[in-house]
mmCIF file of C-alpha atoms in Angstrom:
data_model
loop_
_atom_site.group_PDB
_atom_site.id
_atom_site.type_symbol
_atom_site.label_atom_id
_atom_site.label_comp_id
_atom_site.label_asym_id
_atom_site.label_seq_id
_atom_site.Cartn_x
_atom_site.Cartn_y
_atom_site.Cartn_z
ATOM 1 C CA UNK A 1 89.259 66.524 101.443
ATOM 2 C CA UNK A 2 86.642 68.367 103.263
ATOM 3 C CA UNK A 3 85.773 71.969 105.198
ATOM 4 C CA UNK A 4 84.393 69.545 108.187
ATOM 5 C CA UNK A 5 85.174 66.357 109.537
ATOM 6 C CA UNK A 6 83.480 65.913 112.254
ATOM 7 C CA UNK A 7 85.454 64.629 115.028
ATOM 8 C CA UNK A 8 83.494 60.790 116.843
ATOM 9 C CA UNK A 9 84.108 60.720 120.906
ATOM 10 C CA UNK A 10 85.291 57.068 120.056
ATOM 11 C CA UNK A 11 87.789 58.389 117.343
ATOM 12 C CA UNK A 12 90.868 56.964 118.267
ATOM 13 C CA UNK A 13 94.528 59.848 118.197
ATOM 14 C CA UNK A 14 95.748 58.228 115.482
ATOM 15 C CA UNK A 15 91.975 58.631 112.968
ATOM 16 C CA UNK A 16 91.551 62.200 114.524
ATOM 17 C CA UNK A 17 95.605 63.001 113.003
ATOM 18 C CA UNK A 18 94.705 61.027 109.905
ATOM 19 C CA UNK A 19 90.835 62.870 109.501
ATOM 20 C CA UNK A 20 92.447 66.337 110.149
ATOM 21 C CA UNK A 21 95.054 66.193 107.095
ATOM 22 C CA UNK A 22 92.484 65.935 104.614
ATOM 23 C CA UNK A 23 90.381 69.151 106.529
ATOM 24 C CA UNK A 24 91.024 71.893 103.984
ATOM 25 C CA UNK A 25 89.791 75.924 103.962
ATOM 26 C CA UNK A 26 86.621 76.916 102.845
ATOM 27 C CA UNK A 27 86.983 79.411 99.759
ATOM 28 C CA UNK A 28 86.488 82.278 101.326
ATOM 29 C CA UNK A 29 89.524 81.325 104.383
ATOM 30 C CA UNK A 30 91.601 80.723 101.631
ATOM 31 C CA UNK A 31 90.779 84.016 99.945
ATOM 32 C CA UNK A 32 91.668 85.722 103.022
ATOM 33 C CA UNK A 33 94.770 83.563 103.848
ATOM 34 C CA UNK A 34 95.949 84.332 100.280
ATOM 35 C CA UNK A 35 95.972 88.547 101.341
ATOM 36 C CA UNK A 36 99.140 87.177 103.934
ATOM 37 C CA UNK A 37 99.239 90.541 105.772
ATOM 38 C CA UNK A 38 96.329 92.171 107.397
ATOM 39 C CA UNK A 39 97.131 95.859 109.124
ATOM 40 C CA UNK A 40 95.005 96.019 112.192
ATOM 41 C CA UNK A 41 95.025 100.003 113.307
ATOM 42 C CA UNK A 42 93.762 101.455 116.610
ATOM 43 C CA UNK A 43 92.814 104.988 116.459
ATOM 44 C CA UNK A 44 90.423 106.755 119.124
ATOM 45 C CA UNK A 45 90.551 108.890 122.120
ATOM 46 C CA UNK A 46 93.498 107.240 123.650
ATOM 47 C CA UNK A 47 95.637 108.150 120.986
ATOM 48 C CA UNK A 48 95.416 111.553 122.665
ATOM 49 C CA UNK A 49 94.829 110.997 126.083
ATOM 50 C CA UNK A 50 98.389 108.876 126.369
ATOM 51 C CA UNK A 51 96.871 105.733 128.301
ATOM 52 C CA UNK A 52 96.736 102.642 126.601
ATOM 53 C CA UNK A 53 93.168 101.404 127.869
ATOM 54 C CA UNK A 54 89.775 103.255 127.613
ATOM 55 C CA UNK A 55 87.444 103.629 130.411
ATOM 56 C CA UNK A 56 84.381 105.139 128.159
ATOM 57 C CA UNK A 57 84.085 108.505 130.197
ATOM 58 C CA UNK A 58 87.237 110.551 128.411
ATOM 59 C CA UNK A 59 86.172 113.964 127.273
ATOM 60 C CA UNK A 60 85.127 113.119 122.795
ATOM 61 C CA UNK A 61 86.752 116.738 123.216
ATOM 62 C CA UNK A 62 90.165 115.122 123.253
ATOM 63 C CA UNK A 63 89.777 114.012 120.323
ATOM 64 C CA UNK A 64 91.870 116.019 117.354
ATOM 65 C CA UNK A 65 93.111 114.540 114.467
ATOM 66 C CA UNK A 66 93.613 117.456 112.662
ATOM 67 C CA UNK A 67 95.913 117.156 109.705
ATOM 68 C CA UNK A 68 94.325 113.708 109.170
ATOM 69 C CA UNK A 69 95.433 112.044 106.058
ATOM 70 C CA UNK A 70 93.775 108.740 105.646
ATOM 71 C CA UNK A 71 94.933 108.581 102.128
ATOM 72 C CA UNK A 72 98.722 108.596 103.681
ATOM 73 C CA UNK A 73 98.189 105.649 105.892
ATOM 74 C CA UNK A 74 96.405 103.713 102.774
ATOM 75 C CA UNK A 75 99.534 104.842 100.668
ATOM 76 C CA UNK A 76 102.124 103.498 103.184
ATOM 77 C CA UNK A 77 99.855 100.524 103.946
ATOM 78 C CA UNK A 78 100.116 99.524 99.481
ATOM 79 C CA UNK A 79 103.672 100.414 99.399
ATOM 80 C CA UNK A 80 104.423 97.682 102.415
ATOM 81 C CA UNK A 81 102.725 95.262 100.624
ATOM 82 C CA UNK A 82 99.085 94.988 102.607
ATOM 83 C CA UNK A 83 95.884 94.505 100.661
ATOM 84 C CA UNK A 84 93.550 94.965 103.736
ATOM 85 C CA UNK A 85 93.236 96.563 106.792
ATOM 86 C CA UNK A 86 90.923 96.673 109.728
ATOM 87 C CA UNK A 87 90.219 100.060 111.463
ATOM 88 C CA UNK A 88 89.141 99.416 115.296
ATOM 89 C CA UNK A 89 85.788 101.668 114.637
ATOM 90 C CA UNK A 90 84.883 101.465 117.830
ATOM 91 C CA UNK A 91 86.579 100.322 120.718
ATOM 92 C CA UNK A 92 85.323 98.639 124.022
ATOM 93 C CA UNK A 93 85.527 102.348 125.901
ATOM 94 C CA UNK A 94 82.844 102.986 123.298
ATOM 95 C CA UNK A 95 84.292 105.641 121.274
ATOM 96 C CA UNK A 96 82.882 105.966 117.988
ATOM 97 C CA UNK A 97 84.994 106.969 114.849
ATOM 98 C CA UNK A 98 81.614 107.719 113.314
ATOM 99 C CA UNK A 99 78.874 109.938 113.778
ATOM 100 C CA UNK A 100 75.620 107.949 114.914
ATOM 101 C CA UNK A 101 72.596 108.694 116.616
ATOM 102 C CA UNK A 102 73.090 105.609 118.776
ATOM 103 C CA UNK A 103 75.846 107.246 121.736
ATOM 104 C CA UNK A 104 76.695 110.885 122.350
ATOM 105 C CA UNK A 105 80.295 109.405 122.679
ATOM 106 C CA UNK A 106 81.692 109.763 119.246
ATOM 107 C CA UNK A 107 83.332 111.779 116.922
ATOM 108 C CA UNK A 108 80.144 114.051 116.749
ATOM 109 C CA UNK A 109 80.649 115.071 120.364
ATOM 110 C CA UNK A 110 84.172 116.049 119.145
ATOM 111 C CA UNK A 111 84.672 119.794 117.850
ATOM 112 C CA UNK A 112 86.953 117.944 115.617
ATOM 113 C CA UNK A 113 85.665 118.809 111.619
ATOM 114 C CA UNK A 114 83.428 121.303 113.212
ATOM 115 C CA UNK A 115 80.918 118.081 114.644
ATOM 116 C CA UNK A 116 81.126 116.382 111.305
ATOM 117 C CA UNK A 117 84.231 114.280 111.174
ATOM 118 C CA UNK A 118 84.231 110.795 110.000
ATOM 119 C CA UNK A 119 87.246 108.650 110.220
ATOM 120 C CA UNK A 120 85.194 105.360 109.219
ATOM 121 C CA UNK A 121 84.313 107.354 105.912
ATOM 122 C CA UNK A 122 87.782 108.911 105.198
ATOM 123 C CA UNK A 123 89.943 105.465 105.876
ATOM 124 C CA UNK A 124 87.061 103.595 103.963
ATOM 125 C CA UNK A 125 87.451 106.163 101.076
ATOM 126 C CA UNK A 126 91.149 105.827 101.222
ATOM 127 C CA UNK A 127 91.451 102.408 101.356
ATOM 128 C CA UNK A 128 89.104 102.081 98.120
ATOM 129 C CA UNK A 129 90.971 104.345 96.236
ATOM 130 C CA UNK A 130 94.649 102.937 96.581
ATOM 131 C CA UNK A 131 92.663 99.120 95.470
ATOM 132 C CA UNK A 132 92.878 97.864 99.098
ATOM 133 C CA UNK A 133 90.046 96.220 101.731
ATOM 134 C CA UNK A 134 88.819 97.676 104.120
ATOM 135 C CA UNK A 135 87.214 96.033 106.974
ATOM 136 C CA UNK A 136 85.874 97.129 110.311
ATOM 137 C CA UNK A 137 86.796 96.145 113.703
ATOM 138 C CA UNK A 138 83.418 96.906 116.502
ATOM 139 C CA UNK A 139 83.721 95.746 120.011
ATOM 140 C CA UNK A 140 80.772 94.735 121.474
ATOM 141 C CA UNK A 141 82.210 95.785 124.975
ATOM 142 C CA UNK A 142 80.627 99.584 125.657
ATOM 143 C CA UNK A 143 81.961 100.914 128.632
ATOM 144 C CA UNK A 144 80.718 104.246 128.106
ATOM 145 C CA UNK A 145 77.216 102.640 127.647
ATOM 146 C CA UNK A 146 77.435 100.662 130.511
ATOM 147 C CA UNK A 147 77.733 103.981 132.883
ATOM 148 C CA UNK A 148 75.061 105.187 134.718
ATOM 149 C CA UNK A 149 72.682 106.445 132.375
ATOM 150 C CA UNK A 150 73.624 104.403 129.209
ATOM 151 C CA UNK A 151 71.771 102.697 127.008
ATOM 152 C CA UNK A 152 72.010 99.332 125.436
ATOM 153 C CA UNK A 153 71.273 99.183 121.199
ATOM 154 C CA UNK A 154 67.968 97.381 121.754
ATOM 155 C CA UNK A 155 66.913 99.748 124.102
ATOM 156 C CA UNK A 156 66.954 96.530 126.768
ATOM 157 C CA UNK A 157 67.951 96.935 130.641
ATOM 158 C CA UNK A 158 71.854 95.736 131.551
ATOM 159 C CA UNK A 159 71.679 92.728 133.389
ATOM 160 C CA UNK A 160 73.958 90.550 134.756
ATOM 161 C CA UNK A 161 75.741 87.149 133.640
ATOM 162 C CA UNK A 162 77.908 84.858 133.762
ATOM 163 C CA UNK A 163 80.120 82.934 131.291
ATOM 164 C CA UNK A 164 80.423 79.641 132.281
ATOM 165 C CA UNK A 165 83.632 77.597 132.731
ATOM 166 C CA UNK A 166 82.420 73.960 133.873
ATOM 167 C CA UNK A 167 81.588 72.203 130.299
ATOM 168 C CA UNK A 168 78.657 70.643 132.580
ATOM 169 C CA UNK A 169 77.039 74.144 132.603
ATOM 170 C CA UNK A 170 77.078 74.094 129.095
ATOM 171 C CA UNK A 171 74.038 73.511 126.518
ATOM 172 C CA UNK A 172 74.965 70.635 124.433
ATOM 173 C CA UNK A 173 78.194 70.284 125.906
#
């Protein structure tokens, strides 16, 4: 048995079938596989602006979670038997749960917790403290960077591309 078998162009159906039952997980999938139930929560502006998809110029304003109780969703999340879950930290409409000095569009634009709120820190606190992983969900999508006026992390110009879809435009296949 191996993590990798690599897989010859002149491997016939019947070796590929006969390779792939001996492929087994690396520790670390099996780790994870071994959890059986990951929670995967979205929390952001659109919980309070009542549309399902972001467009990265909502007011951070809308955002309220008052009466937040992180340690309530890590309690439920124990009691249902889940060892991990992933909070969607920031979404591709660019809405951080975070404060950072990186976008103005983020829980420190929010008058929520006075301009000090953290959701990241609370769920990560939370999750801890009932014995559960926590683990972080970024998009790399950033609509509200990509308006007029945004910025990119590396400080680098937007410029177009184009994934390709003919395997012949592909490096190395």
């Amino acid at each position: 048995p191996s993590e990798v078998i690599a897989v010859a162009p002149t491997d016939s159906p019947a070796t590929i079938i006969a390779n792939a039952a001996n492929v087994v997980p690396s520790a670390r999938q099996l780790a994870w596989e071994q959890l059986e139930e990951t929670a995967f929560l979205h929390f952001g502006v659109n919980t309070f602006d009542g549309r399902e998809w972001g467009t990265g110029t909502e007011d951070p304003n809308i955002f309220q979670p008052n009466g937040l109780n992180t340690d309530e969703w890590a309690g439920d999340l124990k009691k249902n038997g889940f060892k991990e879950a992933i909070l969607t930290a920031k979404h591709h409409d660019g809405f951080l749960l975070f404060p950072s000095k990186a976008s103005s569009f983020g829980v420190a634009s929010s008058s929520w917790a006075n301009h000090q709120g953290d959701v990241v820190k609370n769920f990560t606190t939370s999750m801890h403290n009932a014995g559960l992983k926590a683990g972080l969900y970024l998009s790399p999508a950033d609509l509200h960077e990509n308006q007029s006026g945004g910025r990119y992390a590396n400080g680098s110009a937007a410029k177009s591309v184009t994934i390709p879809s003919d395997p012949s435009e592909i490096v190395n296949g």
